[in-house]
Coordinates of C-alpha atoms in Angstrom, one line a residue:
X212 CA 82.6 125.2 124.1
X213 CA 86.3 124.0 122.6
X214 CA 86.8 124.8 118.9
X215 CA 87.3 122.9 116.2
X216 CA 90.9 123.9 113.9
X217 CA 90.6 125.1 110.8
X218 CA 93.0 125.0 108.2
X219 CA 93.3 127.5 106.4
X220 CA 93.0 126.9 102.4
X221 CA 96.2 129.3 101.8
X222 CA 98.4 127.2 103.6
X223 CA 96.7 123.1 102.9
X224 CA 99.3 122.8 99.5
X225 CA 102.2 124.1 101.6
X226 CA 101.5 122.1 104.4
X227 CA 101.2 119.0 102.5
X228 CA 103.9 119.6 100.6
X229 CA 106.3 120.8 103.7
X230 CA 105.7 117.2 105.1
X231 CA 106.5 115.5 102.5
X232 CA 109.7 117.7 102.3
X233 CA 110.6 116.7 105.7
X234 CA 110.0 112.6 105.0
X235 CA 112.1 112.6 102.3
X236 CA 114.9 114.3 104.2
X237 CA 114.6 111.7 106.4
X238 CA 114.3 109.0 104.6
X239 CA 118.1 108.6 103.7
X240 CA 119.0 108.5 107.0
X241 CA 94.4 107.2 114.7
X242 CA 85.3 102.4 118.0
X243 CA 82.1 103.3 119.5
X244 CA 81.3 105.5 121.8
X245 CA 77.4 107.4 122.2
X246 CA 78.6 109.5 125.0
X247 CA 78.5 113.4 124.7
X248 CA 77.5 116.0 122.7
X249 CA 77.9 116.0 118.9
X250 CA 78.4 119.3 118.1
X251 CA 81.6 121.3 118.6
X252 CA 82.9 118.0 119.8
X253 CA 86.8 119.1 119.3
X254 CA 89.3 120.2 121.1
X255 CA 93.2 120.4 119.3
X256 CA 96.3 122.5 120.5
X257 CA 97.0 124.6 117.0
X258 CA 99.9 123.7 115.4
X259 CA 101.3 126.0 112.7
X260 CA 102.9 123.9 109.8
X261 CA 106.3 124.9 108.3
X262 CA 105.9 126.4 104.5
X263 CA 109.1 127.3 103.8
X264 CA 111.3 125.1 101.9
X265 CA 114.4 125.5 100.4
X266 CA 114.7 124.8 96.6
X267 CA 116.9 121.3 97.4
X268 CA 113.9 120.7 99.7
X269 CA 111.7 121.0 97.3
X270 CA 112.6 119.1 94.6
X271 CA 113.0 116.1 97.0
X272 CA 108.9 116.9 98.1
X273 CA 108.2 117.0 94.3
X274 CA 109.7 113.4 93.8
X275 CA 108.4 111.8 96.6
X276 CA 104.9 113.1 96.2
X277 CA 105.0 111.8 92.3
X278 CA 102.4 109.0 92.8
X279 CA 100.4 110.9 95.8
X280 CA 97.5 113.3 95.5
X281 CA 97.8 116.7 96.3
X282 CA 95.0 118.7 96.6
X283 CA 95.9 122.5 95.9
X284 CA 92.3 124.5 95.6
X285 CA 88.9 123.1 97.2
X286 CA 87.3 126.0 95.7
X287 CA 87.3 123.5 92.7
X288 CA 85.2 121.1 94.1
X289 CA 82.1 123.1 95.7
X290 CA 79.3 120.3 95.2
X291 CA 76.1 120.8 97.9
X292 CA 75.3 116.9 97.5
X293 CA 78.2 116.8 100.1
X294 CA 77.1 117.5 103.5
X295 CA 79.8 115.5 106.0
X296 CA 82.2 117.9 107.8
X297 CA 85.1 116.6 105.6
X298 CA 85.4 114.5 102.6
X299 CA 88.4 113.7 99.7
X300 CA 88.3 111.3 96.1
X301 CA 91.3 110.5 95.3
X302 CA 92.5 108.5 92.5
X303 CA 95.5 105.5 93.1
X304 CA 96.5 105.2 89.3
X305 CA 96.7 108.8 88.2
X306 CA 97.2 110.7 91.9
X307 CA 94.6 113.0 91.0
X308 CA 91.3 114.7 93.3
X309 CA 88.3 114.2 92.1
X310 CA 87.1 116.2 95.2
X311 CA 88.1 117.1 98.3
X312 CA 86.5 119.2 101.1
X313 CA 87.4 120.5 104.0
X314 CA 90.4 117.7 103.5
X315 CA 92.6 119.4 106.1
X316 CA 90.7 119.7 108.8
X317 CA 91.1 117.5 112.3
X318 CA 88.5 115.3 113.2
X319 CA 88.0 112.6 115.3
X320 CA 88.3 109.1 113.0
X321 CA 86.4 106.9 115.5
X322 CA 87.4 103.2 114.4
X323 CA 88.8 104.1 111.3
X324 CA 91.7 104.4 113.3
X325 CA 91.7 100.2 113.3
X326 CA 93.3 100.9 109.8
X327 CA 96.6 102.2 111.1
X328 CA 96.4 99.3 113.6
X329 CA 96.4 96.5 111.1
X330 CA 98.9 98.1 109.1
X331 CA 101.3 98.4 111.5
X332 CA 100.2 94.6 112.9
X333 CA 101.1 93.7 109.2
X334 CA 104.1 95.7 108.6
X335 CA 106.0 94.9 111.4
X336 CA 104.0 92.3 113.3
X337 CA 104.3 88.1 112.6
X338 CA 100.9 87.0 112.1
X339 CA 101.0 83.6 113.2
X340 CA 102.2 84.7 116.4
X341 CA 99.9 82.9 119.5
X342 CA 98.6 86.0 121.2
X343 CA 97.2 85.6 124.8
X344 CA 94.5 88.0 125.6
X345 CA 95.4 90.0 129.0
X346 CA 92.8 92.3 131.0
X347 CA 93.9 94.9 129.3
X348 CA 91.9 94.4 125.9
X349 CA 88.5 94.4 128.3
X350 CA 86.6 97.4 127.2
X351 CA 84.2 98.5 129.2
X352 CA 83.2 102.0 127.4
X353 CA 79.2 102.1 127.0
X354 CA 78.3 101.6 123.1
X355 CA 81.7 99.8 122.5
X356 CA 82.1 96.8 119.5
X357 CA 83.6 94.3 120.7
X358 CA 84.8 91.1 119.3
X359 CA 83.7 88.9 122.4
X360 CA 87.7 88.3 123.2
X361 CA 88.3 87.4 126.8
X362 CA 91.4 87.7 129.1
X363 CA 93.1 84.0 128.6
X364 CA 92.2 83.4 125.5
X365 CA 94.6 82.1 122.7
X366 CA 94.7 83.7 119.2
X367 CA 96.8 84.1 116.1
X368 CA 97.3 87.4 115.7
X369 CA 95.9 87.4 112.0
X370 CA 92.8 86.0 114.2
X371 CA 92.7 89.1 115.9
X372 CA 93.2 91.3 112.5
X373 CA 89.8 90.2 111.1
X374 CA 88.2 90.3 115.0
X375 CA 89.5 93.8 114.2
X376 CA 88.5 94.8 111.0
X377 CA 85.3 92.9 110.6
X378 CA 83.1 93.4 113.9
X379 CA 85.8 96.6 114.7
X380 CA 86.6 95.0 117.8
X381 CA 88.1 97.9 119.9
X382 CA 89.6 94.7 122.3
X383 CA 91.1 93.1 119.3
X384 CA 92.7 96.6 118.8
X385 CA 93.6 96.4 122.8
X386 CA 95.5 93.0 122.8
X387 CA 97.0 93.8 119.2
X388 CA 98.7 96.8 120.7
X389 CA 99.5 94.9 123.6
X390 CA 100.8 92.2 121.9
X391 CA 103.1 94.3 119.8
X392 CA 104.2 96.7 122.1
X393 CA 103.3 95.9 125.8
X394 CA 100.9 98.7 126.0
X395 CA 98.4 100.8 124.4
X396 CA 100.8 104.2 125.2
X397 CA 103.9 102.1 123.7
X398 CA 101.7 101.0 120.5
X399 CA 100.6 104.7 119.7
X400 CA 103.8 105.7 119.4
X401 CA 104.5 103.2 117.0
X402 CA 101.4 104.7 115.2
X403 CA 102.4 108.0 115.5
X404 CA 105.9 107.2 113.9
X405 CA 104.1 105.5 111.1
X406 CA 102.1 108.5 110.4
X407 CA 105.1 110.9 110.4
X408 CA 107.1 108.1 108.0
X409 CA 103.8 108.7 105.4
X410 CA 103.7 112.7 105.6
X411 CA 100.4 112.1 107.8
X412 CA 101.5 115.6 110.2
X413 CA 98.1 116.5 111.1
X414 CA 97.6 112.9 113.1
X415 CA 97.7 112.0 116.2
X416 CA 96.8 108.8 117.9
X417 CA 96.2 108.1 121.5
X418 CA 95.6 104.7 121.4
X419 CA 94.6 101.3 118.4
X420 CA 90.7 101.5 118.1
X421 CA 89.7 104.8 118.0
X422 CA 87.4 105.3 121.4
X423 CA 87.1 109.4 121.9
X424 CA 90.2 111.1 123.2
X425 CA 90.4 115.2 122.5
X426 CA 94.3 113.9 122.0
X427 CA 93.0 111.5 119.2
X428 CA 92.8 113.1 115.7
X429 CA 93.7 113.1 112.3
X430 CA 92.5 114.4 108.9
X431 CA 90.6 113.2 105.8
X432 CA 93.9 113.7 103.7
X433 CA 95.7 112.1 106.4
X434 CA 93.4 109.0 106.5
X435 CA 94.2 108.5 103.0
X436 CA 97.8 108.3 102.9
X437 CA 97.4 105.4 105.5
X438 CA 94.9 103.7 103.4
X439 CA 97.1 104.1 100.5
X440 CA 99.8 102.6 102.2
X441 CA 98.1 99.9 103.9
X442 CA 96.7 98.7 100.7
X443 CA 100.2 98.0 99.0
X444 CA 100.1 94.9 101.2
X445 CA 98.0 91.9 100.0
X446 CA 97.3 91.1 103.4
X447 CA 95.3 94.3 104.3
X448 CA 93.2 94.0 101.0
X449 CA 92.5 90.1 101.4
X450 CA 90.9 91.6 105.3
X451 CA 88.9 94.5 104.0
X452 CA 87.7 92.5 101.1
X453 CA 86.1 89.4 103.4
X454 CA 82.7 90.0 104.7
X455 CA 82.3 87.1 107.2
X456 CA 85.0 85.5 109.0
X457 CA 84.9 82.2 111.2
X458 CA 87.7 82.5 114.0
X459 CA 88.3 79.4 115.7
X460 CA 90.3 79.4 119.2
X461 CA 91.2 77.9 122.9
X462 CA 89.8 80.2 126.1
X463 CA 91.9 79.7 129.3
X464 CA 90.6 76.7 130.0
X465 CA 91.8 74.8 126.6
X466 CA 88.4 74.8 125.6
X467 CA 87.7 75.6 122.1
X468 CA 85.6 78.4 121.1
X469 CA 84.5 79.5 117.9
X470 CA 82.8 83.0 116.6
X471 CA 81.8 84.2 113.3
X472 CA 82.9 87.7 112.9
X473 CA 81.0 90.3 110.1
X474 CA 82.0 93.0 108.4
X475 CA 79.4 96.6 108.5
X476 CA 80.3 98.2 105.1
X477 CA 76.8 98.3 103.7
X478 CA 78.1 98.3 99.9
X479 CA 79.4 95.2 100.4
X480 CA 76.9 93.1 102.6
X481 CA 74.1 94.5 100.0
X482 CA 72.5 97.0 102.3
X483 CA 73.5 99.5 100.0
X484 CA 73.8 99.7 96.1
X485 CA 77.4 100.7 94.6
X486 CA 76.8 103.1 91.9
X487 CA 77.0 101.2 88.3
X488 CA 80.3 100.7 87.3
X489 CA 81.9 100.6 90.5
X490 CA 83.3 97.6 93.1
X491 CA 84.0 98.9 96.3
X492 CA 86.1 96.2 97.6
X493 CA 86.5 97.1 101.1
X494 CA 86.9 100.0 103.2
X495 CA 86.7 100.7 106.9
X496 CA 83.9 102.5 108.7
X497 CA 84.0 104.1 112.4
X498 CA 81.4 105.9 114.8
X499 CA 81.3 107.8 118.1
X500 CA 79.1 110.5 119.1
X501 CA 81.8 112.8 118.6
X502 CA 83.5 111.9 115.5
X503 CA 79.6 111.0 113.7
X504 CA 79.7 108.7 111.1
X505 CA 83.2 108.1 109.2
X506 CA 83.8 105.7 105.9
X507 CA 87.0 105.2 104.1
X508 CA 87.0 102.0 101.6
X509 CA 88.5 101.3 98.0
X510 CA 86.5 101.3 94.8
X511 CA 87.5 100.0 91.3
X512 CA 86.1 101.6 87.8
X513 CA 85.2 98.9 85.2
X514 CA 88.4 99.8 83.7
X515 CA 90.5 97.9 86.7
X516 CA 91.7 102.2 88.2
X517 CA 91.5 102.1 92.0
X518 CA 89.9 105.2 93.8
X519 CA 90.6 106.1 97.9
X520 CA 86.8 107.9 99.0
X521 CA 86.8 109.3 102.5
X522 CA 83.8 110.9 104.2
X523 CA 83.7 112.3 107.7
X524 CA 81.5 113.2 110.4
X525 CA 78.0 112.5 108.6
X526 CA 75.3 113.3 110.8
X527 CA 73.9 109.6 110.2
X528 CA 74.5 106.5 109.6
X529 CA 72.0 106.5 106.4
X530 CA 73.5 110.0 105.4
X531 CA 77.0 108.6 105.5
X532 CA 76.0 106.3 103.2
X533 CA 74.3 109.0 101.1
X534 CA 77.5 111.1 100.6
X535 CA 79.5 108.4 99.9
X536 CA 77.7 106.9 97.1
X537 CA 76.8 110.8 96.0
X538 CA 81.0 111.4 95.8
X539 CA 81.9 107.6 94.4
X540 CA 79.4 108.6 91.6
X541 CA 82.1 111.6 90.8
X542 CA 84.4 108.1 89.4
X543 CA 81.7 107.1 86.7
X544 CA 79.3 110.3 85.6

């Protein structure tokens, strides 16, 4: 049975703080799937991170990690009401953890992948693009979500965002990449070159909506330095926040076709109560049978202070939601 990586907690400050290092050297200059079994689902090469940094090195990681979290001892944060393989807190306005557990360890991300893809369709993409749809968004994976796109079909590309975001159409995710970068391959290296840019080293994407690859990974820490950075742009928050979208487009044929895509986040179509206090106000969620049940979203205290939450690899999709509101409650108790 392949073996999942464990981080070791001796290492997680240095290794955080050793890719920072390395970005700001530079600077100057990863859908759904019920297929397989779900436990001891993952299978990752090791990688050892580099901890030694030289004093000049240092100082540049300590400026550049000034407004990011850094978690330094999990030990802190032992709380039983937390049962998913992995989960983080992390506050925007003050950059501090509220919790964190098992924060450094790969995991699959399922379609919380899609939020790497919109950030890099809104960083560097043109959203009023015309995007036709080629067979290559066609997923045909058992269990998939879909947004009902079809090869021939004529989008925006900020169409395709919210057919992305909303229903977590793994073939919006498909004809984005292709889109943007002629292929899938081509498009996750644009991913992966994102991630490196943020300090995300223990990511790696195989391809824009998150179906299972053993190739495909990242880390709950990770997860949140994307979400961080994709919710600098107004664009990315005015997606997450929307709960039903109406997309309006022309197939092959000219013909115009309509859909009305909606969003799954259960704190915000009322299937779930947000603890008082609190407006989550949006996040992204993301299943396979491998990765379980994944939620990252944004929260805001009474007070106007923004909070990242990230849970990982519930074993349900009622016990994700039962963590997350058990470690959101951390922001107001």
């Amino acid at each position: 049975m392949e073996r999942c990586i464990q981080i070791k907690k001796r290492i997680r400050t240095q290794a955080a703080v050793a890719a920072i290092a390395v970005l700001a050297v530079c600077l100057p200059v990863s859908g759904c799937s019920v297929q397989g079994n779900l436990e001891d689902a993952y299978s990752f090469q090791e990688r050892t991170p580099q901890n030694d940094l030289s004093s000049e090195e240092g100082s540049r990681a300590k400026a550049f990690a000034s407004d990011l979290c850094v978690v330094e001892d999990e030990s802190l944060f032992s709380d039983n009401s937390i049962s998913s393989e992995a989960a983080a807190l992390f506050s925007i306005d003050d950059s501090s953890v509220l919790f964190s557990k098992n924060a450094f360890e790969t995991l699959y991300p399922a379609s919380i992948t899609k939020v790497m893809t919109a950030l890099i369709a809104i960083k560097y993409g043109n959203l009023s693009d015309q995007v036709t749809v080629t067979d290559s968004a066609v997923i045909t994976e058992q269990g998939a979500t879909l947004c009902n796109i079809k090869p021939g079909d004529r989008l925006t590309l900020e169409q395709l965002l919210y057919g992305l975001m909303l229903p977590s159409g793994n073939d919006a995710g498909a004809a984005i990449a292709q889109h943007m970068a002629g292929s899938d391959e081509a498009f996750s290296q644009m991913m992966n070159q994102e991630a490196k840019r943020l300090g995300a080293t223990g990511t790696h994407f195989v391809n824009a909506h998150g179906l299972n690859s053993a190739d495909h990974y990242t880390t709950a820490y990770d997860l949140y330095l994307i979400f961080n950075e994709a919710l600098k742009y107004e664009k990315f928050r005015d997606v997450i926040k929307t709960t039903s979208y109406y997309a309006e487009y022309e197939n092959s044929a000219g013909e115009k076709v309509s859909q009305t895509w909606k969003g799954g986040n259960w704190y915000m179509t009322g299937e779930r109560d947000t603890p008082s206090g609190l407006t989550v106000f949006g996040g992204k969620t993301g299943t396979t049978n491998a990765a379980g049940y994944c939620l990252i979203m944004g929260s805001q205290d009474n007070n106007g202070k923004e909070y990242i939450s990230v849970v990982l690899k519930a074993d349900s999709r009622p016990g994700l939601y039962e963590n997350m509101t058990n470690l959101i409650h951390k922001i107001v108790d």
